[in-house]
């Protein structure tokens, strides 16, 4: 049936993106977007093997042509009238931390390209599908969820690039929440404040004891909670951090 | 068994407080605090009739003697070693909206007495019980949840009293989150932005269509979600509003 | 002449209050309020000796009777029709920094009494005088300036009392700015973030080099700048910190 | 003398930029940057005629080549060792207000190109000159001032482009304040909240009475005040609005 609603996750990697994809795949056919197919291939296989349905599409969210092609593939796969129940923007771009005067123009725009333009392109591509989800009477309000960070609220020395992108993303998400909330789409922004427990961070915070890092599954549970909020009780923004995090 | 963990809700009325109490009563024996017994008597009866366990205690949270007596009753009822799984501060005090120069001193301190001193007294009384809940290895991290409002973030003309109290409450909740989070207690602050659908607001926003008011049950679901977050993924603050709310 | 406009400073001590008083005394007869006369006696003498006009009144700003008596003295001294060009609320109350569970009720309310109720009483007493200043066509828009702190924006572990008071003060100042701005009174809130250079802090931050502490005279210059802003260009809030301060 | 410090204003137009340029031209030789020479030619003439020294350079701040050429001209004009006392970034880019799904990619990036990349390029070009100003012992701490807006703090429906850019700009300015403050450069961010009184807005807010619009000269006075703050008392952020503005 063409009207089956799907979920789309941009920025699938070893942490939040994969955990969110697994969580939402239990309810919806899922589309995995990442630049590097290594980031979604085994995950798609795993979801499909466990009875879900997943496709991965190699996509550069900051490139309009690439995003356009990705959504053409989605329509080819799920039908031109496909709607979405959820879209999660979890991409971040290259993280650059350098003294400001050493930043190249590419370093600086790394943040803005993905968190600014990329989030714009993703939102423009997914909102029409989410609005179709509203029309289709989806069980939960169709949801567009953005992953923020501490740097969404605070600029820091040597973090100008990352913070500029994350501030821009927060502005976009708030603007969209105000414009599309009344149309029935739930737009949210989660501020992830802390280190996420993934292979790359295995050696970090080892002295801080257990649970000192955010679990990707815990973040996925929160995104699912946001998704299931009824339209009378929408959260736009929430923060998330491990219990020992200083802030 | 003396170590059975309880939940305590201050500010039980016809809206959020009652809904939260019903939600948490499904998991824990529950204590209902309100100044006026009319606000908890039938609710306690209802919970007890449905197989839960509830006691109501008439309490003025802004009065240290009254709070002390309430917690003596709690210890008498549940044992001197009782711990808590959750404590919810939902009291607000008299809402005053007047031109500033017409406020009496009592008008102004109405906000601060409950949201400032009352929240302090409630926190000092419940945190030792919540820390016992941590020691007892509660299933979910013991939770101290505060109800905020739009006025927690913005002062408005003619709202000096209410906003002062709600700002103070937010400061308290953030300070406690930073101090008691590392000890395993989850301190949260929910910003309720909009009109709650209760008998008193029945005629409000009638032209705004369905779901234009926050449902108390929806808020209770969110508080329960906060309560069940694992300690690796704590939310301190989230906002909640109906999908059509302007902000 | 009875209509001569005055300035009133509450919370005169060795730092900001005295510097602000000196600055405004160059333009206006000045009233110095402090609980302890030691805090204003020599300052009043100094201002009067240098050709200004100052009176000190021992006042507990958190006590309505004491505030009432102070303003009766002001009317006695300057005439019952006296108006004000500026009122500065620089009082803070006893600073308490303790683990939360060790706070007494008095410890906790120390912040709220002064920054909450005290600021309310001071505002109610001075706003009628400031409105008279508007009517009298004061050269600069009559100004009501509040001294905030880092703790106006962030709660911290062991700072619940101070932060609650400072958050409440910020709410009050924003509410008043919105209500009295359109009436021509300029309400401002300055966030003082850092250590002020006064005798008591002489040994602090000695290794941080010169100018690592805020100068009280620099703060006074900023308050004067706020005071002289025309009504087409009002600042409600600004932060102030030494150049080396981390934040 | 090569060490004479200059001021540089980007985004010279009929409002804030021109007023700021006039104000700073009273103290420093001034460089006027704007895409369209119409925006600086008569102003440069006026400043030069009145005994100041001004040069205008047609510059697209969002284009690295154009910025590079502009600063080569500056070095040619003032010497390769020229330092700066002040740099003001007042550019905003094309203002777009449209339903989100009607925005073209160009519409959206209009905000980010100028307020994101443009501010980055301008900061990278001016900070070395400002650091030279510190070394040269400038009378006032060399200052880098950014013009923000209401949209720096709040996203709004149909304002996604403008808000994304202004949020990004705020992140940049805060990051730079933290990195370059300790090096003696004063980085500030002014939130201009309201309509500025310029020919284009002549017919706006006519019923709101006098002074309902921000005066560009008033804003310039505030920027000058920021510039003259000593390093012991730096303001990073302040808001500015007419007394009747709702917020």
Short mmCIF file of N, CA and C in Angstrom, two decimals, chain A residues 5-65:
data_model
loop_
_atom_site.label_atom_id
_atom_site.label_comp_id
_atom_site.label_asym_id
_atom_site.label_seq_id
_atom_site.Cartn_x
_atom_site.Cartn_y
_atom_site.Cartn_z
N UNK A 5 3.43 4.84 5.95
CA UNK A 5 4.34 5.93 6.33
C UNK A 5 5.72 5.40 6.67
N UNK A 6 6.71 6.19 6.30
CA UNK A 6 8.09 5.77 6.53
C UNK A 6 8.77 6.70 7.54
N UNK A 7 9.96 6.31 7.97
CA UNK A 7 10.81 7.19 8.78
C UNK A 7 12.14 7.36 8.05
N UNK A 8 12.72 8.53 8.21
CA UNK A 8 13.96 8.86 7.51
C UNK A 8 14.96 9.41 8.52
N UNK A 9 16.15 8.85 8.53
CA UNK A 9 17.18 9.33 9.45
C UNK A 9 18.39 9.80 8.66
N UNK A 10 18.75 11.05 8.83
CA UNK A 10 19.96 11.57 8.17
C UNK A 10 21.07 11.65 9.20
N UNK A 11 22.25 11.21 8.82
CA UNK A 11 23.37 11.24 9.75
C UNK A 11 23.43 9.96 10.54
N UNK A 12 23.36 8.84 9.82
CA UNK A 12 23.47 7.55 10.48
C UNK A 12 24.94 7.23 10.67
N UNK A 13 25.34 7.02 11.88
CA UNK A 13 26.73 6.65 12.17
C UNK A 13 26.72 5.60 13.24
N UNK A 14 27.80 5.47 13.98
CA UNK A 14 27.85 4.39 14.95
C UNK A 14 27.09 4.70 16.24
N UNK A 15 26.62 5.95 16.42
CA UNK A 15 26.02 6.31 17.69
C UNK A 15 24.53 6.57 17.61
N UNK A 16 24.16 7.83 17.84
CA UNK A 16 22.75 8.21 17.90
C UNK A 16 21.97 7.79 16.67
N UNK A 17 22.52 8.06 15.50
CA UNK A 17 21.79 7.78 14.26
C UNK A 17 21.37 6.33 14.16
N UNK A 18 22.30 5.42 14.43
CA UNK A 18 21.98 4.00 14.31
C UNK A 18 20.96 3.58 15.37
N UNK A 19 21.13 4.09 16.58
CA UNK A 19 20.20 3.71 17.66
C UNK A 19 18.79 4.21 17.35
N UNK A 20 18.70 5.45 16.86
CA UNK A 20 17.40 6.00 16.49
C UNK A 20 16.79 5.19 15.35
N UNK A 21 17.61 4.84 14.39
CA UNK A 21 17.11 4.06 13.25
C UNK A 21 16.54 2.73 13.73
N UNK A 22 17.26 2.04 14.60
CA UNK A 22 16.76 0.76 15.12
C UNK A 22 15.42 0.96 15.84
N UNK A 23 15.36 1.99 16.63
CA UNK A 23 14.14 2.24 17.41
C UNK A 23 12.94 2.49 16.50
N UNK A 24 13.12 3.38 15.52
CA UNK A 24 12.00 3.73 14.65
C UNK A 24 11.70 2.62 13.65
N UNK A 25 12.71 1.78 13.35
CA UNK A 25 12.50 0.67 12.41
C UNK A 25 11.54 -0.37 12.97
N UNK A 26 11.37 -0.36 14.29
CA UNK A 26 10.42 -1.29 14.87
C UNK A 26 8.99 -0.91 14.51
N UNK A 27 8.79 0.33 14.09
CA UNK A 27 7.43 0.79 13.77
C UNK A 27 7.24 1.15 12.31
N UNK A 28 8.31 1.53 11.64
CA UNK A 28 8.17 2.05 10.27
C UNK A 28 9.27 1.51 9.36
N UNK A 29 8.95 1.35 8.06
CA UNK A 29 10.04 1.17 7.10
C UNK A 29 10.97 2.37 7.23
N UNK A 30 12.25 2.12 7.12
CA UNK A 30 13.18 3.21 7.45
C UNK A 30 14.20 3.45 6.34
N UNK A 31 14.47 4.76 6.13
CA UNK A 31 15.47 5.16 5.15
C UNK A 31 16.67 5.71 5.91
N UNK A 32 17.83 5.18 5.58
CA UNK A 32 19.07 5.59 6.26
C UNK A 32 19.91 6.44 5.32
N UNK A 33 20.18 7.67 5.70
CA UNK A 33 21.00 8.55 4.86
C UNK A 33 22.34 8.79 5.55
N UNK A 34 23.40 8.59 4.79
CA UNK A 34 24.75 8.94 5.28
C UNK A 34 25.61 9.12 4.04
N UNK A 35 26.68 9.89 4.17
CA UNK A 35 27.57 10.07 3.03
C UNK A 35 28.25 8.75 2.69
N UNK A 36 28.75 8.11 3.73
CA UNK A 36 29.54 6.91 3.55
C UNK A 36 28.68 5.66 3.76
N UNK A 37 28.53 4.82 2.71
CA UNK A 37 27.69 3.62 2.83
C UNK A 37 28.12 2.71 3.97
N UNK A 38 29.41 2.75 4.35
CA UNK A 38 29.85 1.94 5.50
C UNK A 38 29.01 2.22 6.73
N UNK A 39 28.46 3.43 6.78
CA UNK A 39 27.71 3.81 7.98
C UNK A 39 26.31 3.22 8.03
N UNK A 40 25.80 2.73 6.88
CA UNK A 40 24.43 2.21 6.95
C UNK A 40 24.28 0.78 6.43
N UNK A 41 25.29 0.27 5.73
CA UNK A 41 25.09 -1.02 5.07
C UNK A 41 24.80 -2.17 6.04
N UNK A 42 25.63 -2.31 7.05
CA UNK A 42 25.40 -3.44 7.95
C UNK A 42 24.14 -3.20 8.78
N UNK A 43 23.87 -1.94 9.08
CA UNK A 43 22.66 -1.62 9.85
C UNK A 43 21.40 -1.97 9.05
N UNK A 44 21.40 -1.62 7.77
CA UNK A 44 20.24 -1.94 6.93
C UNK A 44 20.05 -3.46 6.87
N UNK A 45 21.17 -4.16 6.71
CA UNK A 45 21.10 -5.63 6.66
C UNK A 45 20.50 -6.17 7.96
N UNK A 46 20.99 -5.65 9.06
CA UNK A 46 20.52 -6.09 10.39
C UNK A 46 19.01 -5.86 10.55
N UNK A 47 18.57 -4.67 10.18
CA UNK A 47 17.13 -4.35 10.32
C UNK A 47 16.30 -5.25 9.41
N UNK A 48 16.75 -5.42 8.17
CA UNK A 48 16.01 -6.27 7.25
C UNK A 48 16.00 -7.73 7.72
N UNK A 49 17.10 -8.17 8.29
CA UNK A 49 17.18 -9.55 8.77
C UNK A 49 16.24 -9.80 9.93
N UNK A 50 16.02 -8.75 10.72
CA UNK A 50 15.17 -8.91 11.90
C UNK A 50 13.71 -8.62 11.61
N UNK A 51 13.36 -8.55 10.33
CA UNK A 51 11.94 -8.42 9.99
C UNK A 51 11.49 -7.00 9.72
N UNK A 52 12.41 -6.03 9.87
CA UNK A 52 12.06 -4.67 9.52
C UNK A 52 12.33 -4.44 8.05
N UNK A 53 12.19 -3.19 7.64
CA UNK A 53 12.51 -2.87 6.26
C UNK A 53 13.35 -1.60 6.25
N UNK A 54 14.53 -1.69 5.71
CA UNK A 54 15.44 -0.54 5.70
C UNK A 54 16.14 -0.42 4.36
N UNK A 55 16.29 0.79 3.88
CA UNK A 55 17.17 1.01 2.74
C UNK A 55 18.13 2.13 3.09
N UNK A 56 19.33 2.00 2.62
CA UNK A 56 20.33 3.05 2.84
C UNK A 56 20.59 3.77 1.53
N UNK A 57 20.78 5.07 1.60
CA UNK A 57 21.08 5.85 0.41
C UNK A 57 22.26 6.76 0.73
N UNK A 58 23.29 6.63 -0.06
CA UNK A 58 24.46 7.48 0.14
C UNK A 58 24.10 8.91 -0.26
N UNK A 59 24.16 9.82 0.70
CA UNK A 59 23.66 11.18 0.48
C UNK A 59 24.56 12.21 1.16
N UNK A 60 24.84 13.28 0.45
CA UNK A 60 25.49 14.44 1.08
C UNK A 60 24.40 15.46 1.36
N UNK A 61 23.98 15.56 2.62
CA UNK A 61 22.82 16.42 2.92
C UNK A 61 23.07 17.89 2.62
N UNK A 62 24.33 18.28 2.51
CA UNK A 62 24.64 19.68 2.24
C UNK A 62 24.64 19.97 0.73
N UNK A 63 24.35 18.97 -0.07
CA UNK A 63 24.38 19.14 -1.53
C UNK A 63 22.97 18.93 -2.08
N UNK A 64 22.42 19.98 -2.68
CA UNK A 64 21.01 19.91 -3.07
C UNK A 64 20.75 18.82 -4.10
N UNK A 65 21.71 18.62 -5.00
CA UNK A 65 21.52 17.60 -6.03
C UNK A 65 21.48 16.21 -5.38
#
